[in-house]
Amino acid sequence: MSPRVAVVTGSNKGIGLAIVRALCKQFQGDVYLTARDVGRGQEAVASLASEGLTALFHQLDINDPSSITTAAAYFKDKYGGVDVLVNNAAIAFKVADPAPFAVQAEVTLKTNFFATRDMLTHFLPIIKAGGRVVNVSSFVSSRALNQCSAALQERFRSEDITEEELVGLMQRFVDEAKKGEHKQGGWPETAYGISKTGLTTLSMILARRLSKERPHDGILLNACCPGWVRTDMAGPKAPKSPDEGAVTPVYLALLPPGATEPHGKFVSDKEVQPW
Ligand code: NAP
């Protein structure tokens, strides 16, 4: 049997690095720290080594389709697939960033929604039976949801929304933001929030699909919020350390064999949250 393997995206710093640190201590198998920049990734692997922890490295830029397919082929070939996937990589414009909303909408959705979806498209087929998939979303995904029009909220919460419909809605948000018409379209003024609303909704859609198409494989897929965490993204005033922010993603990544829930849920502080 191939050895077990865990893969974390965007893990050269911040919460992703803390997730790798915790998995090095708790996961029975190889743990891959991945980063879009090889130098930053290898530095992070070295920093873990200085703590006595062994992480392996693979380059992975989720915005680069060939980087995704190269990595997926590597894990399929070397490990027969992936046991744990944590989609952690994301970006956020700073509040003071002068970039126009149209640009923020396009750039933020590209990484946080569309590229993370590309990861899931290529990696879900190679998730092994008993695998765990964790999408690091945010509490702002539900805050932005609650600020959407009633019609949009109904679609994001519905059990019958398809991946294609969701992709269409995310593209509509970007298109309307570019025309300055997103408010009339029922969207709130938050590109990061909507990117994460999309990711949480996508997690629910894909979990339902896994249950339908691979009912006997026992794969659990969830979205989560790490909390408000001191990182380059959130700044120094946040209450949680990166290691504390890693707790819920790691809990979901290590749900014990045979567990049947949570699955297709949005989880914060290890508790399923309303959506
Ligand atoms: P961070 O310190 O800014 O780290 C983000 C990581 O993602 C970095 O390693 C970055 O790599 C990587 N990344 C960005 N674009 C990428 C791409 N195209 N391909 C691969 N990696 C990419 O942010 P963080 O606070 O740790 O955030 C981690 C996750 O938690 C994100 O999903 C974020 O939305 C979520 N989150 C954070 C908070 C919080 O309070 N911090 C709250 C809720 C949710 P580079 O170093 O190369 O830029």
PDB file of C-alpha atoms and ligand atoms in Angstrom:
ATOM      1  CA  MET A   1       0.000   0.000   0.000  1.00  0.00           C
ATOM      2  CA  SER A   2       1.209   3.538  -0.799  1.00  0.00           C
ATOM      3  CA  PRO A   3       2.220   5.665   2.192  1.00  0.00           C
ATOM      4  CA  ARG A   4      -0.302   8.204   3.429  1.00  0.00           C
ATOM      5  CA  VAL A   5       0.144  11.823   2.407  1.00  0.00           C
ATOM      6  CA  ALA A   6      -1.210  15.235   3.429  1.00  0.00           C
ATOM      7  CA  VAL A   7      -0.956  18.353   1.223  1.00  0.00           C
ATOM      8  CA  VAL A   8      -1.486  21.967   2.336  1.00  0.00           C
ATOM      9  CA  THR A   9      -1.685  24.846  -0.168  1.00  0.00           C
ATOM     10  CA  GLY A  10      -0.145  28.254   0.542  1.00  0.00           C
ATOM     11  CA  SER A  11       1.758  26.883   3.504  1.00  0.00           C
ATOM     12  CA  ASN A  12       5.030  28.825   3.449  1.00  0.00           C
ATOM     13  CA  LYS A  13       3.677  31.186   6.112  1.00  0.00           C
ATOM     14  CA  GLY A  14       0.707  32.098   8.274  1.00  0.00           C
ATOM     15  CA  ILE A  15      -2.057  29.613   9.061  1.00  0.00           C
ATOM     16  CA  GLY A  16      -0.945  27.225   6.304  1.00  0.00           C
ATOM     17  CA  LEU A  17       2.509  26.872   7.850  1.00  0.00           C
ATOM     18  CA  ALA A  18       0.900  26.291  11.266  1.00  0.00           C
ATOM     19  CA  ILE A  19      -1.344  23.592   9.737  1.00  0.00           C
ATOM     20  CA  VAL A  20       1.747  21.851   8.324  1.00  0.00           C
ATOM     21  CA  ARG A  21       3.467  22.156  11.723  1.00  0.00           C
ATOM     22  CA  ALA A  22       0.506  20.481  13.462  1.00  0.00           C
ATOM     23  CA  LEU A  23       0.195  17.775  10.804  1.00  0.00           C
ATOM     24  CA  CYS A  24       3.936  16.993  11.116  1.00  0.00           C
ATOM     25  CA  LYS A  25       3.227  16.260  14.785  1.00  0.00           C
ATOM     26  CA  GLN A  26      -0.105  14.446  14.413  1.00  0.00           C
ATOM     27  CA  PHE A  27      -0.523  12.936  10.918  1.00  0.00           C
ATOM     28  CA  GLN A  28       0.713   9.395  10.296  1.00  0.00           C
ATOM     29  CA  GLY A  29       2.349   9.833   6.883  1.00  0.00           C
ATOM     30  CA  ASP A  30       4.214  12.318   4.709  1.00  0.00           C
ATOM     31  CA  VAL A  31       3.265  15.999   5.021  1.00  0.00           C
ATOM     32  CA  TYR A  32       3.793  18.356   2.083  1.00  0.00           C
ATOM     33  CA  LEU A  33       4.336  22.053   2.587  1.00  0.00           C
ATOM     34  CA  THR A  34       3.537  23.667  -0.757  1.00  0.00           C
ATOM     35  CA  ALA A  35       4.166  27.206  -1.964  1.00  0.00           C
ATOM     36  CA  ARG A  36       3.998  29.114  -5.230  1.00  0.00           C
ATOM     37  CA  ASP A  37       7.560  30.354  -4.663  1.00  0.00           C
ATOM     38  CA  VAL A  38      10.173  27.610  -4.291  1.00  0.00           C
ATOM     39  CA  GLY A  39      12.560  29.767  -2.243  1.00  0.00           C
ATOM     40  CA  ARG A  40       9.902  30.821   0.292  1.00  0.00           C
ATOM     41  CA  GLY A  41       8.672  27.224   0.491  1.00  0.00           C
ATOM     42  CA  GLN A  42      12.110  25.760   1.117  1.00  0.00           C
ATOM     43  CA  GLU A  43      12.842  28.396   3.757  1.00  0.00           C
ATOM     44  CA  ALA A  44       9.651  27.377   5.562  1.00  0.00           C
ATOM     45  CA  VAL A  45      10.613  23.692   5.372  1.00  0.00           C
ATOM     46  CA  ALA A  46      13.996  24.628   6.876  1.00  0.00           C
ATOM     47  CA  SER A  47      12.312  26.604   9.676  1.00  0.00           C
ATOM     48  CA  LEU A  48      10.238  23.532  10.571  1.00  0.00           C
ATOM     49  CA  ALA A  49      13.389  21.388  10.431  1.00  0.00           C
ATOM     50  CA  SER A  50      14.953  23.711  13.022  1.00  0.00           C
ATOM     51  CA  GLU A  51      11.971  22.810  15.253  1.00  0.00           C
ATOM     52  CA  GLY A  52      12.770  19.118  14.707  1.00  0.00           C
ATOM     53  CA  LEU A  53       9.869  18.611  12.256  1.00  0.00           C
ATOM     54  CA  THR A  54      10.047  16.987   8.821  1.00  0.00           C
ATOM     55  CA  ALA A  55       7.897  18.427   6.053  1.00  0.00           C
ATOM     56  CA  LEU A  56       8.432  17.643   2.370  1.00  0.00           C
ATOM     57  CA  PHE A  57       8.109  20.312  -0.329  1.00  0.00           C
ATOM     58  CA  HIS A  58       6.309  20.584  -3.662  1.00  0.00           C
ATOM     59  CA  GLN A  59       5.839  23.733  -5.711  1.00  0.00           C
ATOM     60  CA  LEU A  60       2.164  24.619  -6.134  1.00  0.00           C
ATOM     61  CA  ASP A  61       0.754  27.886  -7.472  1.00  0.00           C
ATOM     62  CA  ILE A  62      -3.008  27.501  -7.482  1.00  0.00           C
ATOM     63  CA  ASN A  63      -3.323  30.277 -10.085  1.00  0.00           C
ATOM     64  CA  ASP A  64      -1.233  28.232 -12.539  1.00  0.00           C
ATOM     65  CA  PRO A  65      -3.200  25.326 -14.065  1.00  0.00           C
ATOM     66  CA  SER A  66      -0.011  23.498 -15.123  1.00  0.00           C
ATOM     67  CA  SER A  67       1.361  23.758 -11.575  1.00  0.00           C
ATOM     68  CA  ILE A  68      -1.859  22.153 -10.279  1.00  0.00           C
ATOM     69  CA  THR A  69      -1.839  19.316 -12.812  1.00  0.00           C
ATOM     70  CA  THR A  70       1.892  18.677 -12.281  1.00  0.00           C
ATOM     71  CA  ALA A  71       1.380  18.416  -8.523  1.00  0.00           C
ATOM     72  CA  ALA A  72      -1.721  16.213  -8.860  1.00  0.00           C
ATOM     73  CA  ALA A  73       0.170  13.851 -11.205  1.00  0.00           C
ATOM     74  CA  TYR A  74       3.097  13.719  -8.751  1.00  0.00           C
ATOM     75  CA  PHE A  75       0.904  12.720  -5.791  1.00  0.00           C
ATOM     76  CA  LYS A  76      -1.048  10.208  -7.885  1.00  0.00           C
ATOM     77  CA  ASP A  77       2.178   8.638  -9.113  1.00  0.00           C
ATOM     78  CA  LYS A  78       4.119   8.632  -5.840  1.00  0.00           C
ATOM     79  CA  TYR A  79       1.319   7.988  -3.310  1.00  0.00           C
ATOM     80  CA  GLY A  80      -1.588   6.633  -5.369  1.00  0.00           C
ATOM     81  CA  GLY A  81      -3.505   9.812  -4.507  1.00  0.00           C
ATOM     82  CA  VAL A  82      -3.914  12.128  -1.531  1.00  0.00           C
ATOM     83  CA  ASP A  83      -5.244  11.324   1.950  1.00  0.00           C
ATOM     84  CA  VAL A  84      -5.575  14.865   3.309  1.00  0.00           C
ATOM     85  CA  LEU A  85      -5.908  18.059   1.244  1.00  0.00           C
ATOM     86  CA  VAL A  86      -6.114  21.463   2.913  1.00  0.00           C
ATOM     87  CA  ASN A  87      -6.976  24.285   0.512  1.00  0.00           C
ATOM     88  CA  ASN A  88      -5.570  27.168   2.529  1.00  0.00           C
ATOM     89  CA  ALA A  89      -4.025  29.517  -0.071  1.00  0.00           C
ATOM     90  CA  ALA A  90      -5.857  32.815  -0.497  1.00  0.00           C
ATOM     91  CA  ILE A  91      -5.325  36.529  -0.891  1.00  0.00           C
ATOM     92  CA  ALA A  92      -6.964  39.628   0.554  1.00  0.00           C
ATOM     93  CA  PHE A  93      -6.568  43.277  -0.392  1.00  0.00           C
ATOM     94  CA  LYS A  94      -5.799  45.503   2.583  1.00  0.00           C
ATOM     95  CA  VAL A  95      -8.649  47.803   3.639  1.00  0.00           C
ATOM     96  CA  ALA A  96      -6.569  50.844   2.619  1.00  0.00           C
ATOM     97  CA  ASP A  97      -5.664  49.427  -0.808  1.00  0.00           C
ATOM     98  CA  PRO A  98      -6.556  52.018  -3.474  1.00  0.00           C
ATOM     99  CA  ALA A  99      -7.233  49.405  -6.188  1.00  0.00           C
ATOM    100  CA  PRO A 100     -10.737  49.932  -7.639  1.00  0.00           C
ATOM    101  CA  PHE A 101     -13.455  47.528  -6.480  1.00  0.00           C
ATOM    102  CA  ALA A 102     -13.683  46.060 -10.001  1.00  0.00           C
ATOM    103  CA  VAL A 103     -10.002  45.039  -9.832  1.00  0.00           C
ATOM    104  CA  GLN A 104     -10.319  43.736  -6.279  1.00  0.00           C
ATOM    105  CA  ALA A 105     -13.338  41.653  -7.297  1.00  0.00           C
ATOM    106  CA  GLU A 106     -11.604  40.063 -10.297  1.00  0.00           C
ATOM    107  CA  VAL A 107      -8.257  39.419  -8.594  1.00  0.00           C
ATOM    108  CA  THR A 108      -9.714  38.149  -5.311  1.00  0.00           C
ATOM    109  CA  LEU A 109     -12.229  35.812  -6.946  1.00  0.00           C
ATOM    110  CA  LYS A 110      -9.512  34.489  -9.280  1.00  0.00           C
ATOM    111  CA  THR A 111      -7.431  33.044  -6.434  1.00  0.00           C
ATOM    112  CA  ASN A 112      -9.896  32.461  -3.621  1.00  0.00           C
ATOM    113  CA  PHE A 113     -12.727  30.976  -5.661  1.00  0.00           C
ATOM    114  CA  PHE A 114     -11.757  30.043  -9.224  1.00  0.00           C
ATOM    115  CA  ALA A 115      -8.217  28.776  -8.500  1.00  0.00           C
ATOM    116  CA  THR A 116      -9.323  26.906  -5.378  1.00  0.00           C
ATOM    117  CA  ARG A 117     -12.058  25.319  -7.504  1.00  0.00           C
ATOM    118  CA  ASP A 118      -9.376  24.313 -10.060  1.00  0.00           C
ATOM    119  CA  MET A 119      -7.494  22.620  -7.198  1.00  0.00           C
ATOM    120  CA  LEU A 120     -10.632  20.714  -6.232  1.00  0.00           C
ATOM    121  CA  THR A 121     -11.382  19.773  -9.845  1.00  0.00           C
ATOM    122  CA  HIS A 122      -7.963  18.139 -10.224  1.00  0.00           C
ATOM    123  CA  PHE A 123      -7.457  16.775  -6.708  1.00  0.00           C
ATOM    124  CA  LEU A 124     -10.915  15.426  -5.761  1.00  0.00           C
ATOM    125  CA  PRO A 125     -10.631  12.526  -8.234  1.00  0.00           C
ATOM    126  CA  ILE A 126      -7.365  11.453  -6.549  1.00  0.00           C
ATOM    127  CA  ILE A 127      -8.542  11.788  -2.931  1.00  0.00           C
ATOM    128  CA  LYS A 128      -8.250   8.293  -1.506  1.00  0.00           C
ATOM    129  CA  ALA A 129     -11.037   6.427   0.278  1.00  0.00           C
ATOM    130  CA  GLY A 130     -11.209   7.715   3.843  1.00  0.00           C
ATOM    131  CA  GLY A 131      -9.705  11.037   2.709  1.00  0.00           C
ATOM    132  CA  ARG A 132     -10.307  14.411   4.297  1.00  0.00           C
ATOM    133  CA  VAL A 133     -10.647  17.686   2.371  1.00  0.00           C
ATOM    134  CA  VAL A 134     -10.615  21.003   4.196  1.00  0.00           C
ATOM    135  CA  ASN A 135     -11.334  24.329   2.494  1.00  0.00           C
ATOM    136  CA  VAL A 136     -10.154  27.254   4.595  1.00  0.00           C
ATOM    137  CA  SER A 137     -12.945  29.772   4.185  1.00  0.00           C
ATOM    138  CA  SER A 138     -13.855  32.504   6.668  1.00  0.00           C
ATOM    139  CA  PHE A 139     -16.562  33.765   9.004  1.00  0.00           C
ATOM    140  CA  VAL A 140     -16.949  36.602   6.501  1.00  0.00           C
ATOM    141  CA  SER A 141     -18.369  34.029   4.069  1.00  0.00           C
ATOM    142  CA  SER A 142     -21.557  33.908   6.130  1.00  0.00           C
ATOM    143  CA  ARG A 143     -21.494  37.640   6.898  1.00  0.00           C
ATOM    144  CA  ALA A 144     -21.317  38.417   3.156  1.00  0.00           C
ATOM    145  CA  LEU A 145     -24.037  35.817   2.515  1.00  0.00           C
ATOM    146  CA  ASN A 146     -26.351  37.601   4.946  1.00  0.00           C
ATOM    147  CA  GLN A 147     -25.697  40.896   3.104  1.00  0.00           C
ATOM    148  CA  CYS A 148     -26.708  39.467  -0.289  1.00  0.00           C
ATOM    149  CA  SER A 149     -30.172  39.979  -1.781  1.00  0.00           C
ATOM    150  CA  ALA A 150     -32.840  37.510  -0.640  1.00  0.00           C
ATOM    151  CA  ALA A 151     -32.762  35.875  -4.076  1.00  0.00           C
ATOM    152  CA  LEU A 152     -28.982  35.294  -3.928  1.00  0.00           C
ATOM    153  CA  GLN A 153     -29.169  34.046  -0.339  1.00  0.00           C
ATOM    154  CA  GLU A 154     -31.812  31.543  -1.376  1.00  0.00           C
ATOM    155  CA  ARG A 155     -29.550  30.154  -4.121  1.00  0.00           C
ATOM    156  CA  PHE A 156     -26.400  29.966  -1.933  1.00  0.00           C
ATOM    157  CA  ARG A 157     -28.351  28.124   0.769  1.00  0.00           C
ATOM    158  CA  SER A 158     -30.293  25.825  -1.561  1.00  0.00           C
ATOM    159  CA  GLU A 159     -29.613  22.098  -1.668  1.00  0.00           C
ATOM    160  CA  ASP A 160     -30.048  21.953  -5.444  1.00  0.00           C
ATOM    161  CA  ILE A 161     -27.531  24.619  -6.527  1.00  0.00           C
ATOM    162  CA  THR A 162     -25.054  23.066  -8.985  1.00  0.00           C
ATOM    163  CA  GLU A 163     -21.363  23.823  -9.363  1.00  0.00           C
ATOM    164  CA  GLU A 164     -22.118  25.351 -12.779  1.00  0.00           C
ATOM    165  CA  GLU A 165     -24.767  27.664 -11.320  1.00  0.00           C
ATOM    166  CA  LEU A 166     -22.385  28.732  -8.545  1.00  0.00           C
ATOM    167  CA  VAL A 167     -19.571  29.420 -11.028  1.00  0.00           C
ATOM    168  CA  GLY A 168     -22.047  31.497 -13.046  1.00  0.00           C
ATOM    169  CA  LEU A 169     -23.010  33.505  -9.958  1.00  0.00           C
ATOM    170  CA  MET A 170     -19.355  34.158  -9.040  1.00  0.00           C
ATOM    171  CA  GLN A 171     -18.648  35.277 -12.618  1.00  0.00           C
ATOM    172  CA  ARG A 172     -21.756  37.485 -12.508  1.00  0.00           C
ATOM    173  CA  PHE A 173     -20.420  39.164  -9.354  1.00  0.00           C
ATOM    174  CA  VAL A 174     -17.123  39.956 -11.119  1.00  0.00           C
ATOM    175  CA  ASP A 175     -18.872  41.175 -14.282  1.00  0.00           C
ATOM    176  CA  GLU A 176     -21.288  43.392 -12.343  1.00  0.00           C
ATOM    177  CA  ALA A 177     -18.439  44.755 -10.180  1.00  0.00           C
ATOM    178  CA  LYS A 178     -16.585  45.705 -13.376  1.00  0.00           C
ATOM    179  CA  LYS A 179     -19.642  47.634 -14.580  1.00  0.00           C
ATOM    180  CA  GLY A 180     -20.193  49.189 -11.152  1.00  0.00           C
ATOM    181  CA  GLU A 181     -23.559  47.405 -11.003  1.00  0.00           C
ATOM    182  CA  HIS A 182     -22.926  44.882  -8.228  1.00  0.00           C
ATOM    183  CA  LYS A 183     -25.108  46.711  -5.687  1.00  0.00           C
ATOM    184  CA  GLN A 184     -28.098  46.667  -8.033  1.00  0.00           C
ATOM    185  CA  GLY A 185     -27.252  42.999  -8.631  1.00  0.00           C
ATOM    186  CA  GLY A 186     -27.810  42.247  -4.947  1.00  0.00           C
ATOM    187  CA  TRP A 187     -24.154  41.926  -3.895  1.00  0.00           C
ATOM    188  CA  PRO A 188     -22.468  43.513  -0.866  1.00  0.00           C
ATOM    189  CA  GLU A 189     -19.330  45.674  -1.130  1.00  0.00           C
ATOM    190  CA  THR A 190     -16.875  42.885  -0.257  1.00  0.00           C
ATOM    191  CA  ALA A 191     -14.901  40.952  -2.843  1.00  0.00           C
ATOM    192  CA  TYR A 192     -13.097  38.854  -0.207  1.00  0.00           C
ATOM    193  CA  GLY A 193     -16.415  38.082   1.521  1.00  0.00           C
ATOM    194  CA  ILE A 194     -18.090  36.939  -1.713  1.00  0.00           C
ATOM    195  CA  SER A 195     -15.045  34.869  -2.707  1.00  0.00           C
ATOM    196  CA  LYS A 196     -15.443  33.010   0.581  1.00  0.00           C
ATOM    197  CA  THR A 197     -19.257  32.774   0.281  1.00  0.00           C
ATOM    198  CA  GLY A 198     -18.515  31.046  -3.011  1.00  0.00           C
ATOM    199  CA  LEU A 199     -15.944  28.725  -1.427  1.00  0.00           C
ATOM    200  CA  THR A 200     -18.217  27.684   1.447  1.00  0.00           C
ATOM    201  CA  THR A 201     -21.085  27.054  -0.992  1.00  0.00           C
ATOM    202  CA  LEU A 202     -18.759  25.104  -3.312  1.00  0.00           C
ATOM    203  CA  SER A 203     -17.701  22.935  -0.360  1.00  0.00           C
ATOM    204  CA  MET A 204     -21.337  22.046   0.319  1.00  0.00           C
ATOM    205  CA  ILE A 205     -21.996  21.237  -3.358  1.00  0.00           C
ATOM    206  CA  LEU A 206     -18.894  19.019  -3.660  1.00  0.00           C
ATOM    207  CA  ALA A 207     -19.637  17.202  -0.397  1.00  0.00           C
ATOM    208  CA  ARG A 208     -23.136  16.353  -1.679  1.00  0.00           C
ATOM    209  CA  ARG A 209     -21.581  15.120  -4.927  1.00  0.00           C
ATOM    210  CA  LEU A 210     -19.044  12.936  -3.101  1.00  0.00           C
ATOM    211  CA  SER A 211     -21.840  11.379  -1.033  1.00  0.00           C
ATOM    212  CA  LYS A 212     -23.732  10.608  -4.222  1.00  0.00           C
ATOM    213  CA  GLU A 213     -20.893   9.476  -6.481  1.00  0.00           C
ATOM    214  CA  ARG A 214     -18.553   7.808  -3.972  1.00  0.00           C
ATOM    215  CA  PRO A 215     -20.941   6.764  -1.178  1.00  0.00           C
ATOM    216  CA  HIS A 216     -18.713   3.973   0.122  1.00  0.00           C
ATOM    217  CA  ASP A 217     -15.434   5.905   0.187  1.00  0.00           C
ATOM    218  CA  GLY A 218     -16.045   7.693   3.473  1.00  0.00           C
ATOM    219  CA  ILE A 219     -14.460  10.957   2.312  1.00  0.00           C
ATOM    220  CA  LEU A 220     -15.318  13.971   4.476  1.00  0.00           C
ATOM    221  CA  LEU A 221     -15.130  17.461   2.906  1.00  0.00           C
ATOM    222  CA  ASN A 222     -15.782  20.642   4.877  1.00  0.00           C
ATOM    223  CA  ALA A 223     -15.233  24.393   4.853  1.00  0.00           C
ATOM    224  CA  CYS A 224     -14.023  26.137   7.970  1.00  0.00           C
ATOM    225  CA  CYS A 225     -13.048  29.414   9.562  1.00  0.00           C
ATOM    226  CA  PRO A 226      -9.710  29.474  11.389  1.00  0.00           C
ATOM    227  CA  GLY A 227     -10.823  32.460  13.503  1.00  0.00           C
ATOM    228  CA  TRP A 228      -9.194  35.890  13.437  1.00  0.00           C
ATOM    229  CA  VAL A 229      -5.489  35.100  13.316  1.00  0.00           C
ATOM    230  CA  ARG A 230      -2.275  37.171  13.515  1.00  0.00           C
ATOM    231  CA  THR A 231      -0.805  36.780  10.012  1.00  0.00           C
ATOM    232  CA  ASP A 232       0.370  39.026   7.196  1.00  0.00           C
ATOM    233  CA  MET A 233      -3.221  38.903   5.920  1.00  0.00           C
ATOM    234  CA  ALA A 234      -5.032  39.905   9.124  1.00  0.00           C
ATOM    235  CA  GLY A 235      -2.359  41.963  10.896  1.00  0.00           C
ATOM    236  CA  PRO A 236      -0.911  41.971  14.411  1.00  0.00           C
ATOM    237  CA  LYS A 237      -4.079  42.871  16.358  1.00  0.00           C
ATOM    238  CA  ALA A 238      -5.898  39.574  15.801  1.00  0.00           C
ATOM    239  CA  PRO A 239      -6.403  37.532  18.964  1.00  0.00           C
ATOM    240  CA  LYS A 240      -5.311  34.076  17.759  1.00  0.00           C
ATOM    241  CA  SER A 241      -1.780  32.864  17.018  1.00  0.00           C
ATOM    242  CA  PRO A 242      -1.298  30.937  13.736  1.00  0.00           C
ATOM    243  CA  ASP A 243      -1.035  27.685  15.744  1.00  0.00           C
ATOM    244  CA  GLU A 244      -4.403  28.471  17.365  1.00  0.00           C
ATOM    245  CA  GLY A 245      -5.827  29.290  13.912  1.00  0.00           C
ATOM    246  CA  ALA A 246      -4.706  25.867  12.693  1.00  0.00           C
ATOM    247  CA  VAL A 247      -6.758  24.008  15.325  1.00  0.00           C
ATOM    248  CA  THR A 248     -10.078  23.769  13.445  1.00  0.00           C
ATOM    249  CA  PRO A 249      -8.578  23.025   9.982  1.00  0.00           C
ATOM    250  CA  VAL A 250      -6.397  20.307  11.559  1.00  0.00           C
ATOM    251  CA  TYR A 251      -9.357  18.876  13.506  1.00  0.00           C
ATOM    252  CA  LEU A 252     -11.224  18.497  10.178  1.00  0.00           C
ATOM    253  CA  ALA A 253      -8.132  17.108   8.415  1.00  0.00           C
ATOM    254  CA  LEU A 254      -7.732  14.423  11.090  1.00  0.00           C
ATOM    255  CA  LEU A 255     -11.370  13.362  11.626  1.00  0.00           C
ATOM    256  CA  PRO A 256     -10.911   9.737  12.701  1.00  0.00           C
ATOM    257  CA  PRO A 257     -11.370   6.751  10.372  1.00  0.00           C
ATOM    258  CA  GLY A 258     -15.024   5.736  10.164  1.00  0.00           C
ATOM    259  CA  ALA A 259     -16.337   9.193  11.135  1.00  0.00           C
ATOM    260  CA  THR A 260     -19.386  10.208   9.110  1.00  0.00           C
ATOM    261  CA  GLU A 261     -19.635  13.857  10.113  1.00  0.00           C
ATOM    262  CA  PRO A 262     -19.176  16.734   9.818  1.00  0.00           C
ATOM    263  CA  HIS A 263     -19.439  16.579   6.023  1.00  0.00           C
ATOM    264  CA  GLY A 264     -20.428  19.454   3.724  1.00  0.00           C
ATOM    265  CA  LYS A 265     -20.549  21.844   6.657  1.00  0.00           C
ATOM    266  CA  PHE A 266     -19.097  25.219   7.618  1.00  0.00           C
ATOM    267  CA  VAL A 267     -17.141  24.714  10.845  1.00  0.00           C
ATOM    268  CA  SER A 268     -15.651  27.210  13.273  1.00  0.00           C
ATOM    269  CA  ASP A 269     -14.048  26.491  16.666  1.00  0.00           C
ATOM    270  CA  LYS A 270     -14.669  22.804  15.861  1.00  0.00           C
ATOM    271  CA  GLU A 271     -18.444  23.460  15.810  1.00  0.00           C
ATOM    272  CA  VAL A 272     -20.784  23.276  12.813  1.00  0.00           C
ATOM    273  CA  GLN A 273     -22.113  26.775  12.102  1.00  0.00           C
ATOM    274  CA  PRO A 274     -25.472  27.793  10.637  1.00  0.00           C
ATOM    275  CA  TRP A 275     -25.405  28.699   6.937  1.00  0.00           C
TER     276      TRP A 275
HETATM  277  P1  NAP B   1      -1.278  34.844   4.688  1.00  0.00           P
HETATM  278  O1  NAP B   1      -0.400  34.932   5.883  1.00  0.00           O
HETATM  279  O2  NAP B   1      -1.400  36.010   3.775  1.00  0.00           O
HETATM  280  O3  NAP B   1      -0.866  33.535   3.867  1.00  0.00           O
HETATM  281  C1  NAP B   1      -1.485  33.238   2.657  1.00  0.00           C
HETATM  282  C2  NAP B   1      -0.736  32.103   2.002  1.00  0.00           C
HETATM  283  O4  NAP B   1      -1.369  31.803   0.755  1.00  0.00           O
HETATM  284  C3  NAP B   1       0.726  32.460   1.683  1.00  0.00           C
HETATM  285  O5  NAP B   1       1.537  31.326   1.867  1.00  0.00           O
HETATM  286  C4  NAP B   1       0.653  32.825   0.201  1.00  0.00           C
HETATM  287  O6  NAP B   1       1.875  32.648  -0.486  1.00  0.00           O
HETATM  288  C5  NAP B   1      -0.366  31.801  -0.246  1.00  0.00           C
HETATM  289  N1  NAP B   1      -0.898  32.071  -1.576  1.00  0.00           N
HETATM  290  C6  NAP B   1      -1.523  33.181  -2.048  1.00  0.00           C
HETATM  291  N2  NAP B   1      -1.806  33.026  -3.350  1.00  0.00           N
HETATM  292  C7  NAP B   1      -1.348  31.802  -3.714  1.00  0.00           C
HETATM  293  C8  NAP B   1      -1.331  31.068  -4.925  1.00  0.00           C
HETATM  294  N3  NAP B   1      -1.827  31.562  -6.071  1.00  0.00           N
HETATM  295  N4  NAP B   1      -0.814  29.805  -4.916  1.00  0.00           N
HETATM  296  C9  NAP B   1      -0.315  29.281  -3.788  1.00  0.00           C
HETATM  297  N5  NAP B   1      -0.250  29.934  -2.626  1.00  0.00           N
HETATM  298  C10 NAP B   1      -0.771  31.187  -2.596  1.00  0.00           C
HETATM  299  O7  NAP B   1      -2.787  34.521   5.115  1.00  0.00           O
HETATM  300  P2  NAP B   1      -3.393  33.664   6.348  1.00  0.00           P
HETATM  301  O8  NAP B   1      -3.992  34.637   7.281  1.00  0.00           O
HETATM  302  O9  NAP B   1      -2.426  32.644   6.822  1.00  0.00           O
HETATM  303  O10 NAP B   1      -4.604  32.964   5.590  1.00  0.00           O
HETATM  304  C11 NAP B   1      -4.682  31.561   5.375  1.00  0.00           C
HETATM  305  C12 NAP B   1      -6.125  31.208   5.054  1.00  0.00           C
HETATM  306  O11 NAP B   1      -6.975  31.552   6.158  1.00  0.00           O
HETATM  307  C13 NAP B   1      -6.695  31.989   3.871  1.00  0.00           C
HETATM  308  O12 NAP B   1      -7.575  31.138   3.139  1.00  0.00           O
HETATM  309  C14 NAP B   1      -7.494  33.102   4.522  1.00  0.00           C
HETATM  310  O13 NAP B   1      -8.493  33.609   3.694  1.00  0.00           O
HETATM  311  C15 NAP B   1      -8.058  32.354   5.719  1.00  0.00           C
HETATM  312  N6  NAP B   1      -8.496  33.202   6.834  1.00  0.00           N
HETATM  313  C16 NAP B   1      -7.603  33.944   7.549  1.00  0.00           C
HETATM  314  C17 NAP B   1      -8.057  34.678   8.639  1.00  0.00           C
HETATM  315  C18 NAP B   1      -7.103  35.483   9.494  1.00  0.00           C
HETATM  316  O14 NAP B   1      -7.570  36.134  10.455  1.00  0.00           O
HETATM  317  N7  NAP B   1      -5.810  35.473   9.226  1.00  0.00           N
HETATM  318  C19 NAP B   1      -9.419  34.690   8.981  1.00  0.00           C
HETATM  319  C20 NAP B   1     -10.305  33.927   8.230  1.00  0.00           C
HETATM  320  C21 NAP B   1      -9.823  33.169   7.166  1.00  0.00           C
HETATM  321  P3  NAP B   1       2.941  33.865  -0.711  1.00  0.00           P
HETATM  322  O15 NAP B   1       3.773  33.959   0.548  1.00  0.00           O
HETATM  323  O16 NAP B   1       3.678  33.408  -1.908  1.00  0.00           O
HETATM  324  O17 NAP B   1       2.134  35.124  -0.946  1.00  0.00           O
END
